[in-house]
Short mmCIF file of C-alpha atoms in Angstrom, two decimals:
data_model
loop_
_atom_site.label_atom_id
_atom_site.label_comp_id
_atom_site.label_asym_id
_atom_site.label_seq_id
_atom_site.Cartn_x
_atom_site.Cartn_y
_atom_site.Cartn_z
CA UNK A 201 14.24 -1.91 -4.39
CA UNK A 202 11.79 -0.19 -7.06
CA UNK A 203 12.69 -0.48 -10.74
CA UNK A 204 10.67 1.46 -13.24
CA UNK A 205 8.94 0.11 -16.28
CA UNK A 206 11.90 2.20 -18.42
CA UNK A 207 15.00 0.72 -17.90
CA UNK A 208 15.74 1.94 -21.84
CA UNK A 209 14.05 4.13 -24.10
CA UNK A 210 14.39 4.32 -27.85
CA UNK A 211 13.23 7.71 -29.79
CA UNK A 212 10.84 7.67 -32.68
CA UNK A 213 12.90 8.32 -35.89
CA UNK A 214 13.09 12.13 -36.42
CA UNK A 215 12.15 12.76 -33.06
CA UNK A 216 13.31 16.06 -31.75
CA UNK A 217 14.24 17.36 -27.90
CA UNK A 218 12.99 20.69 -26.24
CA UNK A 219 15.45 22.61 -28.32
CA UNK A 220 14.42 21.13 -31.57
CA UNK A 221 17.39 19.23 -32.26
CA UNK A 222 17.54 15.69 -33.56
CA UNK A 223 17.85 12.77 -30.98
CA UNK A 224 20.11 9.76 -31.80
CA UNK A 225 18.52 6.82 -33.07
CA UNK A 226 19.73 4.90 -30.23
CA UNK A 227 18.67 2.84 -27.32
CA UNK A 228 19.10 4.65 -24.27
CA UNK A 229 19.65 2.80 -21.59
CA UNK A 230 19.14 3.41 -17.23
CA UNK A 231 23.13 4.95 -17.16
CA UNK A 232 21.93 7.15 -19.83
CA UNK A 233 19.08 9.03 -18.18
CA UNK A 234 20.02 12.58 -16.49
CA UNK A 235 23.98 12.11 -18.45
CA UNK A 236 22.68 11.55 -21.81
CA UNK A 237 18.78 11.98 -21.87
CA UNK A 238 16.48 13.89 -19.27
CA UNK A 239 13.10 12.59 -19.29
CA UNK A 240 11.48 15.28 -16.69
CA UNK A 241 8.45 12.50 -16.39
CA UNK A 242 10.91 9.82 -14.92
CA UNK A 243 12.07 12.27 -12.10
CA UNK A 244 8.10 12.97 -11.81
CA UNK A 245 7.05 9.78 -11.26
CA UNK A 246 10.21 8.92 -8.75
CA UNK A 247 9.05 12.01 -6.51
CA UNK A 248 5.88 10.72 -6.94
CA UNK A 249 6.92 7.43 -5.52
CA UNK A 250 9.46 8.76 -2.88
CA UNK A 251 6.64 10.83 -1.55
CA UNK A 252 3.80 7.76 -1.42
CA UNK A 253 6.51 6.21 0.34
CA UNK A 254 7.25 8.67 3.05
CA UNK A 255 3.45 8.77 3.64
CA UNK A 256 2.43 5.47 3.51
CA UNK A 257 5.80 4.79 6.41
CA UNK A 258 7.18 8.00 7.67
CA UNK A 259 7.14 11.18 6.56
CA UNK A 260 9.35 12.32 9.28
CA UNK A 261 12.23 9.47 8.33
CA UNK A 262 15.44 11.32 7.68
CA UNK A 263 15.96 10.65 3.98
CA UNK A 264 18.95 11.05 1.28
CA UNK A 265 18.38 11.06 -2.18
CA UNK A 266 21.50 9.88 -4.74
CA UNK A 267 20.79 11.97 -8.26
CA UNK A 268 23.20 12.15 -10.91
CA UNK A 269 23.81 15.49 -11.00
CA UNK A 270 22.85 18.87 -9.84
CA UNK A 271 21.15 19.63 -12.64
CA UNK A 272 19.41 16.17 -11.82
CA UNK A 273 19.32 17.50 -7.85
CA UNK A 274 17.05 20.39 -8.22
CA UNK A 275 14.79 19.19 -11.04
CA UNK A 276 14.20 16.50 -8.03
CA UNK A 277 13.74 18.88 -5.65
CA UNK A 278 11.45 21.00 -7.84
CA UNK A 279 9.32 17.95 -8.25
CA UNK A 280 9.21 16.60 -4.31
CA UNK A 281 8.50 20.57 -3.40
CA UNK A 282 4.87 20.28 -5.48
CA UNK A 283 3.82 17.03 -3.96
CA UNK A 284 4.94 17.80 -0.06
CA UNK A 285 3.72 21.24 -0.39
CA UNK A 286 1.29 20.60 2.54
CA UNK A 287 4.23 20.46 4.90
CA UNK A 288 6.44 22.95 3.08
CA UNK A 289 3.75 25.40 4.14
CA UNK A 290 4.49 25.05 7.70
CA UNK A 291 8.31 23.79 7.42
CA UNK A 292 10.36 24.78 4.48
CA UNK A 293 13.65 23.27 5.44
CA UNK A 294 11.64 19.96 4.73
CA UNK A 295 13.68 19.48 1.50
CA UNK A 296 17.11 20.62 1.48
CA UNK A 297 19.22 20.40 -1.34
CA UNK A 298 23.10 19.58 0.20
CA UNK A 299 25.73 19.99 -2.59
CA UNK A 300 28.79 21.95 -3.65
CA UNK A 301 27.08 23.85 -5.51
CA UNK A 302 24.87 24.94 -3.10
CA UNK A 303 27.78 26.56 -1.00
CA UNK A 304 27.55 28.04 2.37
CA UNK A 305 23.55 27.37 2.38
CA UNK A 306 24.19 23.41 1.90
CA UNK A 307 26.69 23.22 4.48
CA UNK A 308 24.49 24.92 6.56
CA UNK A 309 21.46 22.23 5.75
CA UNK A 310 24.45 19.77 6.03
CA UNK A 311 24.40 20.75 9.64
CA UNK A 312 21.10 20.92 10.47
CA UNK A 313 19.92 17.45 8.57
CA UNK A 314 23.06 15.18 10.16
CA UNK A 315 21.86 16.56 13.87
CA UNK A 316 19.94 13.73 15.73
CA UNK A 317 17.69 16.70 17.28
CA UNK A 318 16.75 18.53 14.47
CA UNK A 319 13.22 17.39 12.93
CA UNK A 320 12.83 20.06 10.45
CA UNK A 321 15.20 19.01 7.71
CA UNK A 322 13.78 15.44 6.88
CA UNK A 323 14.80 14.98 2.86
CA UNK A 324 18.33 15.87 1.75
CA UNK A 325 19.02 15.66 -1.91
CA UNK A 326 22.39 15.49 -2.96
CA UNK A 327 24.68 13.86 -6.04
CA UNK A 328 27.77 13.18 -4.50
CA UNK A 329 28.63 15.02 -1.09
CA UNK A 330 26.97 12.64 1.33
CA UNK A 331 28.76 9.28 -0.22
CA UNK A 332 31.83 9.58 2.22
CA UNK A 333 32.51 11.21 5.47
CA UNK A 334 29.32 12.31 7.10
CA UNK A 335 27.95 10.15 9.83
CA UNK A 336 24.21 10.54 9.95
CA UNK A 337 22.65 8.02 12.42
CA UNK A 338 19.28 8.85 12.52
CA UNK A 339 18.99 8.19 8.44
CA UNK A 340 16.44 5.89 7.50
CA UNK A 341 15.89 5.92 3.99
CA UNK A 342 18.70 5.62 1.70
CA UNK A 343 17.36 6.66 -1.98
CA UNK A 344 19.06 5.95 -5.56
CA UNK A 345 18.31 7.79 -8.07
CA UNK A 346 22.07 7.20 -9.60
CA UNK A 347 23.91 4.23 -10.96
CA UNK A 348 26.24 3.40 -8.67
CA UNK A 349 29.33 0.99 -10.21
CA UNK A 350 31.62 1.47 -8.51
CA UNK A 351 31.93 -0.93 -4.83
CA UNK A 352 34.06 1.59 -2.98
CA UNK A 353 31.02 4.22 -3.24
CA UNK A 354 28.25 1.85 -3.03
CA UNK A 355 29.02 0.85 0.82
CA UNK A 356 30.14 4.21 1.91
CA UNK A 357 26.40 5.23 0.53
CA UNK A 358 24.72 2.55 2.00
CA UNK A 359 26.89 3.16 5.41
CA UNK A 360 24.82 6.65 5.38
CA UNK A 361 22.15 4.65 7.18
CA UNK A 362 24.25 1.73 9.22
CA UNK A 363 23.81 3.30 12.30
CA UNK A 364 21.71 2.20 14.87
CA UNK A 365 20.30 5.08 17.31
CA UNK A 366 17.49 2.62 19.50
CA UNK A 367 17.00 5.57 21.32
CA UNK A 368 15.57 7.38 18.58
CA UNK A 369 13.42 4.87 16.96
CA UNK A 370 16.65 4.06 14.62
CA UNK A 371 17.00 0.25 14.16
CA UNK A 372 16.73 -0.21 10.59
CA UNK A 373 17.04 1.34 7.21
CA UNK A 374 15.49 1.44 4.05
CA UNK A 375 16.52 1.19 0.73
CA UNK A 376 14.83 2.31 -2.16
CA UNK A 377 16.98 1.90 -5.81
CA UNK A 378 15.58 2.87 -9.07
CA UNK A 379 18.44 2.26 -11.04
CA UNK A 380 18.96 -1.77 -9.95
CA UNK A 381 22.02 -0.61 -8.19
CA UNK A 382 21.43 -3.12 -5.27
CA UNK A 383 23.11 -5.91 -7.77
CA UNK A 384 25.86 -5.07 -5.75
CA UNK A 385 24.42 -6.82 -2.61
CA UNK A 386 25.22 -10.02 -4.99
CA UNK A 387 29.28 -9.01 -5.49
CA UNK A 388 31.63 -11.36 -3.30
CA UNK A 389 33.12 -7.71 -2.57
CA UNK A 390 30.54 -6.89 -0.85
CA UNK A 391 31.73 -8.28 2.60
CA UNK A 392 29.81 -5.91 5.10
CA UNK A 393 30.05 -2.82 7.25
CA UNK A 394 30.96 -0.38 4.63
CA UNK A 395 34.27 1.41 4.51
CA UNK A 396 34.09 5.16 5.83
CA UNK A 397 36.77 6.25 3.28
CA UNK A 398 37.03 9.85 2.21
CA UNK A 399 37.95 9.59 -1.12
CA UNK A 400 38.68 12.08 -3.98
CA UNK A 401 35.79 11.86 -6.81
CA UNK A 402 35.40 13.54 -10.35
CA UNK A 403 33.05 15.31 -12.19
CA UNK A 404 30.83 14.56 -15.03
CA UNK A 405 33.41 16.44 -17.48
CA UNK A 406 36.70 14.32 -15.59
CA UNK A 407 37.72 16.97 -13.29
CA UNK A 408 39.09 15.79 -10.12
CA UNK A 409 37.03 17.88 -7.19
CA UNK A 410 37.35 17.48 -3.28
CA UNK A 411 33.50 16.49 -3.05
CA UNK A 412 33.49 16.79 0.86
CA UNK A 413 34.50 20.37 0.59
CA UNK A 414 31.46 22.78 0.36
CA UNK A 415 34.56 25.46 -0.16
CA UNK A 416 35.77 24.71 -3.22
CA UNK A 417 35.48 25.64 -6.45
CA UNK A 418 33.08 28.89 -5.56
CA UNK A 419 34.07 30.37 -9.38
CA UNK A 420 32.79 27.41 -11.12
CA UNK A 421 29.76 26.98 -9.02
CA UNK A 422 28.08 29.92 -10.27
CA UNK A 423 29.01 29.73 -13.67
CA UNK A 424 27.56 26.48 -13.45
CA UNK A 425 24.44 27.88 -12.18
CA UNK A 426 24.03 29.68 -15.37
CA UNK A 427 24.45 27.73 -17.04
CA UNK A 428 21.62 25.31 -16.27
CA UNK A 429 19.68 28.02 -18.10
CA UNK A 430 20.83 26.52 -21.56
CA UNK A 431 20.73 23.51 -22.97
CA UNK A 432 23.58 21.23 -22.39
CA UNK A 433 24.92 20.32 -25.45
CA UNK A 434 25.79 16.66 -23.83
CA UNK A 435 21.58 15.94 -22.97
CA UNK A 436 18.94 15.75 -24.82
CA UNK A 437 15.57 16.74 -22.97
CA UNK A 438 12.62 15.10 -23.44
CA UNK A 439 8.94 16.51 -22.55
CA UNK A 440 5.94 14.70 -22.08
CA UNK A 441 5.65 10.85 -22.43
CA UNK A 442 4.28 8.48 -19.47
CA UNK A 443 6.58 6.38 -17.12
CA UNK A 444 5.03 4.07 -14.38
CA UNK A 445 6.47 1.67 -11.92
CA UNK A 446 5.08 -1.71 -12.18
CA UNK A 447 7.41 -3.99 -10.11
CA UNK A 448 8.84 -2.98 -5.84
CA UNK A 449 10.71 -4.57 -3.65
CA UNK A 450 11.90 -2.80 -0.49
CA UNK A 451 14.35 -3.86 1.40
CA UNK A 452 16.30 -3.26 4.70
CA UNK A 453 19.45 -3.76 5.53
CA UNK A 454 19.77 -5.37 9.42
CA UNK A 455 22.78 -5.37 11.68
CA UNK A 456 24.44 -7.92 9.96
CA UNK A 457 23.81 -6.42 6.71
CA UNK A 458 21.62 -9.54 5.80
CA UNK A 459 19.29 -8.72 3.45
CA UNK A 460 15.35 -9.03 4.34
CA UNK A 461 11.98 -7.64 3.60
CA UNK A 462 11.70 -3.93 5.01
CA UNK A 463 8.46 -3.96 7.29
CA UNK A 464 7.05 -6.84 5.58
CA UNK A 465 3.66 -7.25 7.53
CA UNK A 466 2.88 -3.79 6.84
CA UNK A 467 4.03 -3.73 2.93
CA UNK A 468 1.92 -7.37 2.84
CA UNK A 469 -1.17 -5.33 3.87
CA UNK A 470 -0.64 -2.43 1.41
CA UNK A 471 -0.08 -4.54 -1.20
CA UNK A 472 -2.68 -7.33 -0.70
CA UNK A 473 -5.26 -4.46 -0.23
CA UNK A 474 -4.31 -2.59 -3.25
CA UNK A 475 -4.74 -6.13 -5.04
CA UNK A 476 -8.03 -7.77 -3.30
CA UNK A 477 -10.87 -5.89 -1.93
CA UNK A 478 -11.75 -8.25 0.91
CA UNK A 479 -11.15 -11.38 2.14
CA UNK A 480 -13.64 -13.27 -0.14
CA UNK A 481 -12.00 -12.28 -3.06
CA UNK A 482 -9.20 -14.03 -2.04
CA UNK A 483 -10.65 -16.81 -0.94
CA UNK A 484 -12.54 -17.22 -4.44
CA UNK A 485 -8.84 -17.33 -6.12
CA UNK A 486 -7.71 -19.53 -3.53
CA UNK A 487 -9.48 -22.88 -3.52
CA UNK A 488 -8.40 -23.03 -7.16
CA UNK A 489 -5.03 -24.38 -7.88
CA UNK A 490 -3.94 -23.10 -10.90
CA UNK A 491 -5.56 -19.50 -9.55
CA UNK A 492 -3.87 -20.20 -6.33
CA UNK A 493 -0.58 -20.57 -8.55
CA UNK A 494 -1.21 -17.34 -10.44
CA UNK A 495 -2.06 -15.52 -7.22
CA UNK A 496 1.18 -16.08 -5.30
CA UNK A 497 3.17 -15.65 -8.06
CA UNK A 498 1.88 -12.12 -8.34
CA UNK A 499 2.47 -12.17 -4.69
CA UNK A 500 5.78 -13.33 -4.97
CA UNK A 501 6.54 -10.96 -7.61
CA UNK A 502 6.04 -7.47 -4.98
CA UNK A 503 8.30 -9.24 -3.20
CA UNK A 504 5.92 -10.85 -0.62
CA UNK A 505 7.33 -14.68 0.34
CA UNK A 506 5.33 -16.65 2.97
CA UNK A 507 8.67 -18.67 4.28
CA UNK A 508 9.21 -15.13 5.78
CA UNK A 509 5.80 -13.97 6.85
CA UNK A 510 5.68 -16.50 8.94
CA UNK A 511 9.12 -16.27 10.50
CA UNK A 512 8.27 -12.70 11.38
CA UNK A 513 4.92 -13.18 12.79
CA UNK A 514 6.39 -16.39 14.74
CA UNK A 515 3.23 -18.36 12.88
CA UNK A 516 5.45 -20.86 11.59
CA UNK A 517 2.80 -23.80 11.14
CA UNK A 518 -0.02 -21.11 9.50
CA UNK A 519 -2.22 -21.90 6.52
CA UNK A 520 -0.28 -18.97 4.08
CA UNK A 521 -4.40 -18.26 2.68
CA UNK A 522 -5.23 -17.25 6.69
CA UNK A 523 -1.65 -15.67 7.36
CA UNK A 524 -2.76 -13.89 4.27
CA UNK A 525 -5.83 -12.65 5.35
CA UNK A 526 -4.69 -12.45 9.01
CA UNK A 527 -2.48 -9.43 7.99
CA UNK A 528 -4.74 -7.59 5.48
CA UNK A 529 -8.20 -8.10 6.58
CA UNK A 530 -7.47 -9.22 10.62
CA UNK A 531 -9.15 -12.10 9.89
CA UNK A 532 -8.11 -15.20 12.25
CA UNK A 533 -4.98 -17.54 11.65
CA UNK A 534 -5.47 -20.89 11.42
CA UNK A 535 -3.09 -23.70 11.05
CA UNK A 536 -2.78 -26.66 8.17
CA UNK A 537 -4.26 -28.70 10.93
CA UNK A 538 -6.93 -26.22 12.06
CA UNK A 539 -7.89 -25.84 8.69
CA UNK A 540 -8.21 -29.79 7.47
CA UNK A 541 -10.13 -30.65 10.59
CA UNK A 542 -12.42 -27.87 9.99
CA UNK A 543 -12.95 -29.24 6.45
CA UNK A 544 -13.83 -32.92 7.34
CA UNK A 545 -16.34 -31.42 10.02
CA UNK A 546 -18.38 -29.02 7.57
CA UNK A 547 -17.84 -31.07 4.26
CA UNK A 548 -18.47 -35.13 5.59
CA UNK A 549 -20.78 -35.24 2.48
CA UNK A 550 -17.72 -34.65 -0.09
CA UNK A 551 -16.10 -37.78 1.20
CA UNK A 552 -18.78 -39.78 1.46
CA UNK A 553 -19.68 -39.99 -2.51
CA UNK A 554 -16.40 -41.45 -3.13
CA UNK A 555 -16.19 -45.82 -2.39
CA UNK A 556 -13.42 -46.57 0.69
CA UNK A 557 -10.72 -47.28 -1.34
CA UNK A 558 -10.96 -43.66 -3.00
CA UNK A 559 -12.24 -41.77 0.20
CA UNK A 560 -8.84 -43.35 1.67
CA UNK A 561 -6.65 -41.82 -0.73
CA UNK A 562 -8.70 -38.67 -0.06
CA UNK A 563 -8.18 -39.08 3.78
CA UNK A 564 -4.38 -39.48 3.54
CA UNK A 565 -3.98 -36.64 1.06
CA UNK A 566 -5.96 -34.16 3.54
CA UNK A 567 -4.04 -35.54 6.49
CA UNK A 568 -0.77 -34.99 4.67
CA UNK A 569 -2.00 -31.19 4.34
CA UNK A 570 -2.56 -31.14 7.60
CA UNK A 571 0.97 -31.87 8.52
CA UNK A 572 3.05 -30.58 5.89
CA UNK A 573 1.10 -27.80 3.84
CA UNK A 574 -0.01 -27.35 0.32
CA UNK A 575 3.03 -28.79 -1.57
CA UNK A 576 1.07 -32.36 -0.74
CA UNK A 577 -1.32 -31.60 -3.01
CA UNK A 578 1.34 -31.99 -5.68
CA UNK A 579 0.46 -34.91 -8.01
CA UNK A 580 2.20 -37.40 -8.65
CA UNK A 581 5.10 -36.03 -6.97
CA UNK A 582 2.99 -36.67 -3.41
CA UNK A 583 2.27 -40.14 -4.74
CA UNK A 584 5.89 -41.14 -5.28
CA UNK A 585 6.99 -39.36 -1.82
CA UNK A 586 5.10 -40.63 0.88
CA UNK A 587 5.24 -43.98 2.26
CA UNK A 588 1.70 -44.24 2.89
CA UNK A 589 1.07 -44.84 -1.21
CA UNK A 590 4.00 -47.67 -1.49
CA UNK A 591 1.06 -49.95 -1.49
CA UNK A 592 -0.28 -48.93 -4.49
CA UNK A 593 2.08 -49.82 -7.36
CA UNK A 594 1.77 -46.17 -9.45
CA UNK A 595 -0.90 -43.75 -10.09
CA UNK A 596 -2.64 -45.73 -12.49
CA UNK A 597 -3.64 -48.22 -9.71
CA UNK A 598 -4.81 -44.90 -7.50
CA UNK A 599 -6.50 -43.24 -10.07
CA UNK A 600 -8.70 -46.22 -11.04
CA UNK A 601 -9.90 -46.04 -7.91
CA UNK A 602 -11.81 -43.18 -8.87
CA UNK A 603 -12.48 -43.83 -12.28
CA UNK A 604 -9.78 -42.78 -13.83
CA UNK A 605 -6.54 -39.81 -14.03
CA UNK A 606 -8.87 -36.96 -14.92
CA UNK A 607 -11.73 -38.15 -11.91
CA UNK A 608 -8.75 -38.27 -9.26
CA UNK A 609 -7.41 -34.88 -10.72
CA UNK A 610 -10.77 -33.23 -10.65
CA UNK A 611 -11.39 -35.20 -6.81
CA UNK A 612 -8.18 -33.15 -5.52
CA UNK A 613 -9.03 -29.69 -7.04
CA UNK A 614 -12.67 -30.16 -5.54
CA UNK A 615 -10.95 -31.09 -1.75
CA UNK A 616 -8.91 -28.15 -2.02
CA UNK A 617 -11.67 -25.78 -3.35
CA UNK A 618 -14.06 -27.76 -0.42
CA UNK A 619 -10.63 -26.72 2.16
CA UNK A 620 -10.73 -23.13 1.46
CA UNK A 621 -14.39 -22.50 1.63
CA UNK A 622 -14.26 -24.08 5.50
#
């Protein structure tokens, strides 16, 4: 899932399209863009994205893109044509644009992209004619760049790539929304394998159309094709401006249609590497708690979560700094245990300076690292949990054993810094 920084966009007052008329002094919001408002930098910076993600994956994955019209279509195309011209050199069926509009030629791309054999046509954009009733197993990106409401037409898009097709590398699919269309994974209705139903759809002026015929309608094709040529009096266009993309998630959908992170230990080392130069840097962030804190939740935020990094990897009892690092840098995995030994080897000094009674504390807190993870080194919450401090009465009593609350805080920040430079 990818959402864009522009969810809404408000024009300055007096602000005027390509055509010099006045825009609305209104919030436009996501369902607005390519109905109301066209913003040619938002369909820039999607190609932009679509393409980065092809190449940092596969730029060979059969892909469908969902725009909102085919105005929308081929102002997409037109886009993903200048940043995959490299292969368009060699293979120009590598973007295909599959509509009604596009007649007897779409039908024909139709054809071509849905065969399990063909490796030329790779990226189909479309708007509505690949929702229902085309079975495309080898699809492995699944691409919104459409609000989709309605339930009925959210899982017969997202049954375009159900299919599994081992035999061709086809396991899993991707799914990459800009419009926060994937809400729908949330709906009770949304109760599994999506129903292939061929239903009857309208267009953006309310006319009922058979969608899954490339023969109808020939007449008002081309007259539509015209008039792309003027403005429509229903958009506004807007030129220039900047759009960026400053939050992803990508997910795929398994089997079951469970939700889970989409190649996670390869997206962990893209994204960790785009962060952090090297392991070091890392580390330097690490040892400090409340950078520790900041760093995951950035982490956290691209959608990286440890619980599942080390389901996949099978490293279930892995230090998440060194599972970290494991996957970006190859640097070896060590475990909570692995690491606290290797701390009270190379840092004996640390607990020396503290009396027994203190170095004890110290001691248990480490050991309870070593067994559980970092959530130990949660104060006072540790204190109150663990039987092993019943003794003490509460953290006053503890923390006059090292002179006080702000010596015992500063004693566990300097074991954990001490841990992570092991």
């Amino acid at each position: 899932m990818i959402y864009l920084t522009s969810n809404e966009w408000q024009p300055i007052q007096g602000e005027v399209d390509r055509f010099g008329r006045t825009i609305p002094d209104e919030v436009f919001l996501t369902p607005d863009f390519e109905r109301k408002l066209v913003r040619q930098v938002r369909t820039r910076v999607i190609a932009q994205y679509i393409t980065d993600f092809l190449k940092a994956t596969d730029r060979y994955a059969k892909t469908i893109i969902f725009c909102v019209d085919e105005e929308h279509v081929k102002s997409m195309i037109k886009e993903l044509r200048n940043l995959n011209s490299d292969i368009l050199q060699q293979n120009h069926n590598y973007i295909s644009r599959i509509t009604s509009d596009a007649g007897s030629v779409g039908k024909g791309h139709l054809y071509q992209f849905k065969d399990i054999e063909n490796q030329d046509h790779v990226i189909a954009v479309t708007s509505k004619l690949l929702t229902t009733g085309v079975d495309i197993p080898t699809c492995k990106n699944v691409i919104l760049a459409r609000v989709i409401l309605s339930m009925t037409d959210f899982k017969q898009i997202i049954g375009r790539g159900t299919r599994v097709k081992e035999e061709y590398g086809k396991i899993s699919f991707n799914i990459v929304d800009y419009t926060n269309s994937t809400v729908l994974f949330n709906d009770p209705d949304f109760d599994g394998e999506p129903a292939l139903i061929t239903t009857t759809e309208i267009d953006d002026r309310g006319k009922v159309t058979q969608q899954t015929d490339f023969e109808t309608n020939n007449h008002s094709k081309v007259r539509s094709k015209n008039r792309v040529k003027e403005p429509n009096s229903a958009k506004y266009y807007i030129d220039g401006g900047r759009e960026e993309i400053v939050e992803e998630q990508i997910y795929d959908l398994g089997g079951e249609m469970e939700l889970r992170v989409s190649q996670l230990i390869d997206y962990t080392r893209e994204q960790v590497r785009v962060l952090y130069r090297s392991q070091i840097e890392i580390q330097e962030k690490w040892g400090n708690p409340e950078e520790r804190s900041q760093l995951i939740e950035l982490l956290e935020d691209k959608g990286i979560d440890f619980d599942q990094l080390r389901e996949i990897t099978g490293k279930t009892d892995a230090d998440p700094f060194d599972l970290l690092c494991h996957l970006a840098f190859d640097a070896p995995v060590l475990t909570y245990k692995q690491r606290a030994e290797l701390m009270k080897k190379k840092h004996k000094s640390f607990f020396e300076q503290y009396g027994e009674s203190a170095r004890v504390i110290l001691e248990i807190l480490l050991d309870k690292y070593a067994d559980k993870g970092l959530d130990e080194f949660t104060i006072p919450t540790t204190f109150k949990a663990n039987q092993e401090f019943r003794q003490y009465s509460n953290i006053i009593e503890i923390a006059q054993r090292f002179g006080g609350v702000e010596e015992l805080k500063l004693a566990v920040k300097q074991l954990q810094i001490l841990l992570y430079s092991a």
